[in-house]
GROMACS .gro file of C-alpha atoms in nm:
model
  419
    1UNK     CA    1  10.205  11.460  10.223
    2UNK     CA    2  10.291  11.605   9.883
    3UNK     CA    3  10.651  11.485   9.929
    4UNK     CA    4  10.611  11.178  10.153
    5UNK     CA    5  10.324  11.012   9.965
    6UNK     CA    6  10.508  10.988   9.629
    7UNK     CA    7  10.806  10.831   9.807
    8UNK     CA    8  10.577  10.566   9.958
    9UNK     CA    9  10.417  10.513   9.616
   10UNK     CA   10  10.754  10.445   9.452
   11UNK     CA   11  10.766  10.775   9.261
   12UNK     CA   12  11.092  10.971   9.318
   13UNK     CA   13  11.051  11.346   9.292
   14UNK     CA   14  11.420  11.429   9.269
   15UNK     CA   15  11.716  11.295   9.075
   16UNK     CA   16  12.085  11.378   9.040
   17UNK     CA   17  12.005  11.646   8.782
   18UNK     CA   18  11.772  11.829   9.021
   19UNK     CA   19  11.491  11.845   8.764
   20UNK     CA   20  11.204  12.087   8.818
   21UNK     CA   21  10.915  11.980   9.046
   22UNK     CA   22  10.602  12.188   9.088
   23UNK     CA   23  10.332  12.154   9.352
   24UNK     CA   24   9.968  12.243   9.290
   25UNK     CA   25   9.663  12.237   9.515
   26UNK     CA   26   9.385  12.173   9.263
   27UNK     CA   27   9.123  12.292   9.508
   28UNK     CA   28   9.259  12.649   9.508
   29UNK     CA   29   9.462  12.670   9.183
   30UNK     CA   30   9.381  12.959   8.948
   31UNK     CA   31   9.365  12.943   8.568
   32UNK     CA   32   9.702  13.117   8.556
   33UNK     CA   33   9.854  12.850   8.781
   34UNK     CA   34   9.729  12.570   8.553
   35UNK     CA   35   9.865  12.752   8.248
   36UNK     CA   36  10.212  12.791   8.401
   37UNK     CA   37  10.225  12.430   8.520
   38UNK     CA   38  10.093  12.298   8.189
   39UNK     CA   39  10.364  12.484   7.998
   40UNK     CA   40  10.634  12.300   8.195
   41UNK     CA   41  10.751  11.950   8.106
   42UNK     CA   42  10.872  11.880   8.460
   43UNK     CA   43  10.712  11.675   8.735
   44UNK     CA   44  10.388  11.808   8.881
   45UNK     CA   45  10.253  11.701   9.220
   46UNK     CA   46   9.881  11.771   9.249
   47UNK     CA   47   9.689  11.768   9.578
   48UNK     CA   48   9.324  11.700   9.499
   49UNK     CA   49   9.036  11.465   9.579
   50UNK     CA   50   8.950  11.129   9.430
   51UNK     CA   51   8.650  11.251   9.235
   52UNK     CA   52   8.838  11.558   9.107
   53UNK     CA   53   9.146  11.379   8.968
   54UNK     CA   54   9.007  11.356   8.614
   55UNK     CA   55   8.920  11.726   8.616
   56UNK     CA   56   9.274  11.815   8.729
   57UNK     CA   57   9.415  11.596   8.450
   58UNK     CA   58   9.191  11.777   8.204
   59UNK     CA   59   9.320  12.114   8.323
   60UNK     CA   60   9.678  12.004   8.256
   61UNK     CA   61   9.593  11.872   7.908
   62UNK     CA   62   9.411  12.196   7.826
   63UNK     CA   63   9.719  12.387   7.942
   64UNK     CA   64   9.946  12.197   7.704
   65UNK     CA   65  10.052  11.867   7.865
   66UNK     CA   66  10.023  11.565   7.636
   67UNK     CA   67   9.735  11.322   7.712
   68UNK     CA   68   9.981  11.029   7.717
   69UNK     CA   69  10.185  11.184   8.002
   70UNK     CA   70  10.222  10.922   8.283
   71UNK     CA   71  10.026  10.981   8.602
   72UNK     CA   72   9.998  10.809   8.941
   73UNK     CA   73   9.716  10.863   9.187
   74UNK     CA   74   9.760  10.762   9.552
   75UNK     CA   75   9.488  10.753   9.815
   76UNK     CA   76   9.549  10.709  10.191
   77UNK     CA   77   9.921  10.759  10.131
   78UNK     CA   78  10.177  10.631  10.386
   79UNK     CA   79   9.914  10.416  10.561
   80UNK     CA   80   9.842  10.044  10.523
   81UNK     CA   81   9.525  10.146  10.339
   82UNK     CA   82   9.734  10.310  10.067
   83UNK     CA   83   9.640  10.232   9.707
   84UNK     CA   84   9.806  10.365   9.393
   85UNK     CA   85   9.687  10.356   9.033
   86UNK     CA   86   9.906  10.419   8.727
   87UNK     CA   87   9.758  10.571   8.412
   88UNK     CA   88   9.802  10.875   8.186
   89UNK     CA   89   9.638  11.216   8.188
   90UNK     CA   90   9.404  11.095   7.916
   91UNK     CA   91   9.311  10.759   8.070
   92UNK     CA   92   9.293  10.821   8.444
   93UNK     CA   93   8.913  10.860   8.449
   94UNK     CA   94   8.866  10.526   8.272
   95UNK     CA   95   9.131  10.358   8.492
   96UNK     CA   96   8.954  10.458   8.814
   97UNK     CA   97   8.621  10.351   8.670
   98UNK     CA   98   8.755  10.008   8.565
   99UNK     CA   99   8.908   9.966   8.912
  100UNK     CA  100   8.560  10.037   9.053
  101UNK     CA  101   8.704  10.323   9.255
  102UNK     CA  102   8.463  10.574   9.102
  103UNK     CA  103   8.186  10.658   9.133
  104UNK     CA  104   8.214  10.625   9.510
  105UNK     CA  105   8.066  10.784   9.822
  106UNK     CA  106   8.431  10.830   9.926
  107UNK     CA  107   8.507  11.048   9.624
  108UNK     CA  108   8.591  11.340   9.850
  109UNK     CA  109   8.893  11.162   9.997
  110UNK     CA  110   9.221  11.354   9.945
  111UNK     CA  111   9.471  11.208   9.700
  112UNK     CA  112   9.817  11.293   9.570
  113UNK     CA  113   9.867  11.274   9.193
  114UNK     CA  114  10.214  11.282   9.037
  115UNK     CA  115  10.236  11.380   8.670
  116UNK     CA  116  10.544  11.320   8.456
  117UNK     CA  117  10.784  11.053   8.334
  118UNK     CA  118  10.877  10.966   8.694
  119UNK     CA  119  10.529  10.816   8.724
  120UNK     CA  120  10.579  10.568   8.439
  121UNK     CA  121  10.443  10.228   8.542
  122UNK     CA  122  10.763  10.040   8.453
  123UNK     CA  123  10.973  10.273   8.665
  124UNK     CA  124  10.731  10.259   8.956
  125UNK     CA  125  10.726   9.877   8.949
  126UNK     CA  126  11.099   9.885   9.025
  127UNK     CA  127  11.078  10.142   9.304
  128UNK     CA  128  10.751  10.057   9.477
  129UNK     CA  129  10.864   9.928   9.816
  130UNK     CA  130  10.563   9.993  10.038
  131UNK     CA  131  10.259   9.849   9.861
  132UNK     CA  132  10.469   9.555   9.740
  133UNK     CA  133  10.523   9.422  10.093
  134UNK     CA  134  10.398   9.060  10.110
  135UNK     CA  135  10.115   9.126  10.357
  136UNK     CA  136  10.043   9.487  10.264
  137UNK     CA  137   9.712   9.596  10.412
  138UNK     CA  138   9.627   9.249  10.549
  139UNK     CA  139   9.429   9.256  10.872
  140UNK     CA  140   9.583   8.974  11.075
  141UNK     CA  141   9.427   8.840  11.393
  142UNK     CA  142   9.679   8.756  11.666
  143UNK     CA  143   9.505   8.550  11.937
  144UNK     CA  144   9.760   8.537  12.220
  145UNK     CA  145   9.813   8.685  12.562
  146UNK     CA  146   9.877   9.058  12.529
  147UNK     CA  147  10.232   9.031  12.665
  148UNK     CA  148  10.327   8.762  12.413
  149UNK     CA  149  10.173   8.924  12.104
  150UNK     CA  150  10.387   9.241  12.096
  151UNK     CA  151  10.693   9.099  11.917
  152UNK     CA  152  10.479   8.901  11.673
  153UNK     CA  153  10.270   9.207  11.591
  154UNK     CA  154  10.582   9.413  11.527
  155UNK     CA  155  10.712   9.149  11.285
  156UNK     CA  156  10.378   9.144  11.102
  157UNK     CA  157  10.389   9.523  11.066
  158UNK     CA  158  10.729   9.492  10.898
  159UNK     CA  159  10.556   9.282  10.631
  160UNK     CA  160  10.291   9.552  10.581
  161UNK     CA  161  10.015   9.385  10.784
  162UNK     CA  162   9.778   9.544  11.032
  163UNK     CA  163   9.784   9.315  11.340
  164UNK     CA  164   9.479   9.298  11.563
  165UNK     CA  165   9.558   9.147  11.903
  166UNK     CA  166   9.282   8.948  12.070
  167UNK     CA  167   9.381   8.791  12.403
  168UNK     CA  168   9.238   8.438  12.418
  169UNK     CA  169   9.439   8.319  12.716
  170UNK     CA  170   9.484   8.476  13.056
  171UNK     CA  171   9.770   8.354  13.275
  172UNK     CA  172   9.696   8.326  13.647
  173UNK     CA  173   9.880   8.186  13.951
  174UNK     CA  174   9.812   7.826  14.057
  175UNK     CA  175   9.515   7.772  14.286
  176UNK     CA  176   9.741   7.608  14.546
  177UNK     CA  177  10.083   7.782  14.544
  178UNK     CA  178  10.244   7.568  14.815
  179UNK     CA  179  10.395   7.316  14.571
  180UNK     CA  180  10.554   7.594  14.366
  181UNK     CA  181  10.687   7.761  14.681
  182UNK     CA  182  10.851   7.438  14.798
  183UNK     CA  183  11.009   7.379  14.457
  184UNK     CA  184  11.157   7.730  14.437
  185UNK     CA  185  11.303   7.689  14.785
  186UNK     CA  186  11.442   7.355  14.666
  187UNK     CA  187  11.637   7.538  14.395
  188UNK     CA  188  11.819   7.731  14.667
  189UNK     CA  189  11.879   7.434  14.898
  190UNK     CA  190  12.029   7.211  14.627
  191UNK     CA  191  11.739   6.972  14.567
  192UNK     CA  192  11.769   6.981  14.185
  193UNK     CA  193  12.031   6.902  13.922
  194UNK     CA  194  11.817   7.044  13.640
  195UNK     CA  195  11.530   7.286  13.583
  196UNK     CA  196  11.340   7.261  13.254
  197UNK     CA  197  11.141   7.552  13.114
  198UNK     CA  198  10.878   7.464  12.853
  199UNK     CA  199  10.737   7.813  12.794
  200UNK     CA  200  10.796   8.183  12.840
  201UNK     CA  201  10.516   8.183  13.096
  202UNK     CA  202  10.705   7.927  13.305
  203UNK     CA  203  11.008   8.156  13.307
  204UNK     CA  204  10.787   8.446  13.410
  205UNK     CA  205  10.624   8.245  13.689
  206UNK     CA  206  10.958   8.140  13.840
  207UNK     CA  207  11.097   8.490  13.804
  208UNK     CA  208  10.798   8.641  13.986
  209UNK     CA  209  10.837   8.388  14.268
  210UNK     CA  210  11.208   8.472  14.291
  211UNK     CA  211  11.126   8.842  14.321
  212UNK     CA  212  10.871   8.762  14.590
  213UNK     CA  213  11.145   8.594  14.794
  214UNK     CA  214  11.410   8.858  14.717
  215UNK     CA  215  11.606   8.620  14.492
  216UNK     CA  216  11.764   8.680  14.151
  217UNK     CA  217  11.937   8.480  13.877
  218UNK     CA  218  12.224   8.389  14.113
  219UNK     CA  219  11.992   8.131  14.270
  220UNK     CA  220  12.049   7.918  13.957
  221UNK     CA  221  12.419   7.877  14.042
  222UNK     CA  222  12.517   7.511  14.015
  223UNK     CA  223  12.187   7.412  13.848
  224UNK     CA  224  12.167   7.310  13.482
  225UNK     CA  225  11.895   7.497  13.291
  226UNK     CA  226  11.704   7.368  12.988
  227UNK     CA  227  11.474   7.562  12.754
  228UNK     CA  228  11.228   7.404  12.511
  229UNK     CA  229  11.307   7.653  12.234
  230UNK     CA  230  11.469   7.978  12.128
  231UNK     CA  231  11.184   8.198  12.248
  232UNK     CA  232  11.198   8.049  12.597
  233UNK     CA  233  11.578   8.074  12.589
  234UNK     CA  234  11.553   8.447  12.512
  235UNK     CA  235  11.322   8.495  12.811
  236UNK     CA  236  11.581   8.323  13.032
  237UNK     CA  237  11.865   8.536  12.894
  238UNK     CA  238  11.659   8.846  12.970
  239UNK     CA  239  11.641   8.712  13.328
  240UNK     CA  240  12.021   8.682  13.332
  241UNK     CA  241  12.034   8.304  13.282
  242UNK     CA  242  12.199   8.140  12.981
  243UNK     CA  243  12.040   7.795  12.929
  244UNK     CA  244  12.270   7.493  12.920
  245UNK     CA  245  12.040   7.299  12.689
  246UNK     CA  246  11.821   7.411  12.397
  247UNK     CA  247  11.704   7.147  12.145
  248UNK     CA  248  11.928   7.129  11.841
  249UNK     CA  249  11.640   6.992  11.635
  250UNK     CA  250  11.265   7.018  11.687
  251UNK     CA  251  11.176   7.281  11.946
  252UNK     CA  252  10.933   7.079  12.152
  253UNK     CA  253  10.923   6.841  12.447
  254UNK     CA  254  11.021   6.557  12.214
  255UNK     CA  255  11.310   6.762  12.076
  256UNK     CA  256  11.427   6.844  12.427
  257UNK     CA  257  11.429   6.475  12.519
  258UNK     CA  258  11.635   6.394  12.210
  259UNK     CA  259  11.923   6.601  12.352
  260UNK     CA  260  11.868   6.540  12.725
  261UNK     CA  261  12.148   6.333  12.883
  262UNK     CA  262  12.052   6.020  13.080
  263UNK     CA  263  12.108   6.023  13.454
  264UNK     CA  264  12.458   5.905  13.545
  265UNK     CA  265  12.508   5.834  13.918
  266UNK     CA  266  12.883   5.883  13.875
  267UNK     CA  267  12.872   6.230  13.718
  268UNK     CA  268  12.534   6.358  13.842
  269UNK     CA  269  12.535   6.423  14.219
  270UNK     CA  270  12.158   6.482  14.219
  271UNK     CA  271  11.895   6.288  14.024
  272UNK     CA  272  11.603   6.532  14.035
  273UNK     CA  273  11.455   6.771  13.775
  274UNK     CA  274  11.227   7.066  13.852
  275UNK     CA  275  10.963   7.109  13.580
  276UNK     CA  276  10.755   7.428  13.628
  277UNK     CA  277  10.461   7.414  13.387
  278UNK     CA  278  10.105   7.517  13.314
  279UNK     CA  279   9.810   7.337  13.468
  280UNK     CA  280   9.792   7.138  13.143
  281UNK     CA  281   9.989   6.817  13.195
  282UNK     CA  282  10.321   6.752  13.017
  283UNK     CA  283  10.318   6.371  13.017
  284UNK     CA  284  10.557   6.341  12.721
  285UNK     CA  285  10.841   6.525  12.890
  286UNK     CA  286  10.783   6.373  13.234
  287UNK     CA  287  10.769   6.017  13.100
  288UNK     CA  288  11.076   6.075  12.885
  289UNK     CA  289  11.282   6.211  13.174
  290UNK     CA  290  11.181   5.921  13.397
  291UNK     CA  291  11.284   5.680  13.122
  292UNK     CA  292  11.624   5.852  13.116
  293UNK     CA  293  11.660   5.778  13.487
  294UNK     CA  294  11.561   6.113  13.635
  295UNK     CA  295  11.319   6.189  13.917
  296UNK     CA  296  11.082   6.470  13.822
  297UNK     CA  297  10.902   6.729  14.035
  298UNK     CA  298  10.619   6.816  13.794
  299UNK     CA  299  10.490   7.144  13.941
  300UNK     CA  300  10.202   7.366  13.834
  301UNK     CA  301  10.361   7.713  13.810
  302UNK     CA  302  10.067   7.891  13.647
  303UNK     CA  303   9.720   7.836  13.506
  304UNK     CA  304   9.594   7.923  13.159
  305UNK     CA  305   9.229   8.028  13.156
  306UNK     CA  306   9.004   8.140  12.875
  307UNK     CA  307   9.000   8.518  12.833
  308UNK     CA  308   8.685   8.730  12.813
  309UNK     CA  309   8.515   8.755  12.470
  310UNK     CA  310   8.633   9.041  12.245
  311UNK     CA  311   8.395   9.326  12.152
  312UNK     CA  312   8.094   9.241  11.933
  313UNK     CA  313   8.249   9.425  11.638
  314UNK     CA  314   8.558   9.202  11.652
  315UNK     CA  315   8.349   8.885  11.683
  316UNK     CA  316   8.147   8.984  11.376
  317UNK     CA  317   8.466   9.055  11.181
  318UNK     CA  318   8.603   8.711  11.272
  319UNK     CA  319   8.290   8.525  11.166
  320UNK     CA  320   8.211   8.751  10.870
  321UNK     CA  321   8.546   8.742  10.690
  322UNK     CA  322   8.670   9.082  10.806
  323UNK     CA  323   9.018   8.946  10.876
  324UNK     CA  324   9.260   8.832  10.608
  325UNK     CA  325   9.448   8.585  10.827
  326UNK     CA  326   9.464   8.445  11.178
  327UNK     CA  327   9.779   8.308  11.344
  328UNK     CA  328   9.738   8.018  11.586
  329UNK     CA  329  10.040   7.963  11.811
  330UNK     CA  330   9.902   7.673  12.016
  331UNK     CA  331   9.608   7.436  12.035
  332UNK     CA  332   9.467   7.634  12.326
  333UNK     CA  333   9.453   7.952  12.116
  334UNK     CA  334   9.243   7.762  11.860
  335UNK     CA  335   9.002   7.625  12.119
  336UNK     CA  336   8.975   7.952  12.307
  337UNK     CA  337   8.928   8.177  12.003
  338UNK     CA  338   8.651   7.955  11.866
  339UNK     CA  339   8.501   7.941  12.215
  340UNK     CA  340   8.496   8.314  12.285
  341UNK     CA  341   8.452   8.459  11.936
  342UNK     CA  342   8.338   8.189  11.693
  343UNK     CA  343   8.497   8.017  11.395
  344UNK     CA  344   8.688   8.232  11.143
  345UNK     CA  345   8.524   8.275  10.801
  346UNK     CA  346   8.619   8.049  10.511
  347UNK     CA  347   8.803   8.330  10.326
  348UNK     CA  348   9.038   8.387  10.622
  349UNK     CA  349   9.385   8.236  10.581
  350UNK     CA  350   9.458   8.002  10.873
  351UNK     CA  351   9.823   7.979  10.980
  352UNK     CA  352   9.941   7.735  11.249
  353UNK     CA  353  10.269   7.707  11.435
  354UNK     CA  354  10.298   7.328  11.406
  355UNK     CA  355  10.128   6.993  11.336
  356UNK     CA  356   9.954   6.963  11.675
  357UNK     CA  357   9.802   7.310  11.643
  358UNK     CA  358   9.703   7.239  11.282
  359UNK     CA  359   9.531   6.917  11.389
  360UNK     CA  360   9.331   7.104  11.654
  361UNK     CA  361   9.231   7.367  11.397
  362UNK     CA  362   9.112   7.098  11.155
  363UNK     CA  363   8.920   6.926  11.435
  364UNK     CA  364   8.734   7.256  11.476
  365UNK     CA  365   8.642   7.260  11.108
  366UNK     CA  366   8.910   7.504  10.993
  367UNK     CA  367   9.110   7.469  10.671
  368UNK     CA  368   9.481   7.516  10.744
  369UNK     CA  369   9.658   7.712  10.469
  370UNK     CA  370   9.997   7.783  10.624
  371UNK     CA  371  10.215   7.592  10.870
  372UNK     CA  372  10.547   7.712  11.009
  373UNK     CA  373  10.847   7.499  10.904
  374UNK     CA  374  10.949   7.491  11.271
  375UNK     CA  375  10.756   7.575  11.590
  376UNK     CA  376  10.853   7.941  11.627
  377UNK     CA  377  10.630   8.247  11.617
  378UNK     CA  378  10.891   8.426  11.405
  379UNK     CA  379  10.893   8.139  11.154
  380UNK     CA  380  10.512   8.138  11.158
  381UNK     CA  381  10.503   8.506  11.060
  382UNK     CA  382  10.766   8.440  10.792
  383UNK     CA  383  10.558   8.152  10.653
  384UNK     CA  384  10.251   8.374  10.630
  385UNK     CA  385  10.458   8.643  10.455
  386UNK     CA  386  10.583   8.383  10.205
  387UNK     CA  387  10.223   8.276  10.144
  388UNK     CA  388  10.122   8.637  10.084
  389UNK     CA  389  10.417   8.698   9.849
  390UNK     CA  390  10.332   8.391   9.639
  391UNK     CA  391   9.968   8.496   9.627
  392UNK     CA  392  10.068   8.844   9.512
  393UNK     CA  393  10.309   8.711   9.248
  394UNK     CA  394  10.043   8.474   9.112
  395UNK     CA  395   9.797   8.763   9.073
  396UNK     CA  396  10.053   8.981   8.895
  397UNK     CA  397  10.158   8.699   8.660
  398UNK     CA  398   9.797   8.632   8.561
  399UNK     CA  399   9.722   9.001   8.516
  400UNK     CA  400   9.470   9.007   8.800
  401UNK     CA  401   9.450   9.288   9.056
  402UNK     CA  402   9.630   9.221   9.384
  403UNK     CA  403   9.360   9.178   9.647
  404UNK     CA  404   9.348   9.070  10.009
  405UNK     CA  405   9.176   8.743  10.109
  406UNK     CA  406   8.894   8.938  10.276
  407UNK     CA  407   8.819   9.106   9.941
  408UNK     CA  408   8.730   8.783   9.762
  409UNK     CA  409   8.447   8.535   9.787
  410UNK     CA  410   8.506   8.178   9.909
  411UNK     CA  411   8.656   7.976   9.627
  412UNK     CA  412   8.843   7.653   9.577
  413UNK     CA  413   9.040   7.501   9.863
  414UNK     CA  414   9.388   7.642   9.894
  415UNK     CA  415   9.687   7.418   9.938
  416UNK     CA  416   9.878   7.439  10.264
  417UNK     CA  417  10.206   7.626  10.252
  418UNK     CA  418  10.498   7.517  10.472
  419UNK     CA  419  10.766   7.743  10.324
   0.00000   0.00000   0.00000
């Protein structure tokens, strides 16, 4: 910790000149140790506790270090709970008091203090890479199926957030599988010209049915494959199928129809499209394909059902403002989260993947702060990170401390961010 924590706090311990660095454990250091360290003008790394930092600073001043020597104090180093304060040996006690860190029942928490010019605030501002992440320390609620939330959670972690996955949707087979079985057999017997996938779950449902019958991606030979968006396309590629059609514009049913070719009896030997979907109807796509001259087998490939409620502690955190943000990736995640856990607190930043999801959130009394510029979970996470970065920059410019949304009281309405 004595080496790793300063690196995470933006305080380099070494330079090209190999300047002297000394390490001291304040809890066991003798008077002789303090005297030797105080006589040096090099960097000193002190392992101590939060409520003993001022005493350690006093020992160094008594041993000969100047009171205006820069000092950084880091608590919970290398974790997303990390916090660092910059001061001097003579002002650290007042700095921690003004930050309302002390007095505290957590005063016994271990900290790493770095003393010397390397800890100068201006230098640290340039090198601090960890705490300056746009969502550093944010607790972000990810209400999706567990399988779908992994990639999103990993992206949020790269922005410094602490994702908390709460499954709101469970995916189950259709109640009557016969229609799906006939359609999959139709893929093999040449019944379809096209198959259109509107979700990752649809890809998974067809893939599972293939495996049940001992089939693989070769069964798609001679069939054109469409995907509603990049995420669905990636699921197909993982299955060994490169889609022939992915919307060039909006990644939605409407965007898919914009690029879908009309049926041509001269060039299209078969006029039928297989549309495996959830038990929620897809009238827009079906009607659009029929208008383009295609026959559509609109087949329920899977059902989405409301998941079980999360633990009481999580429900209380949702309703009580314990989360800094929540990401909604569909209208069903909005309805299901509110249904199983309650409405998120007013201080929680609400981020939605698109206009339809945002409308559902507003219908449930939620204020939408962030909307993805395009319907993609990756773009949604990016939009939230941009929101967090702007919020951080605004605090720094005004001289206010950088806080998380859950650390403030409800205030004025925030404007929605779409960048």
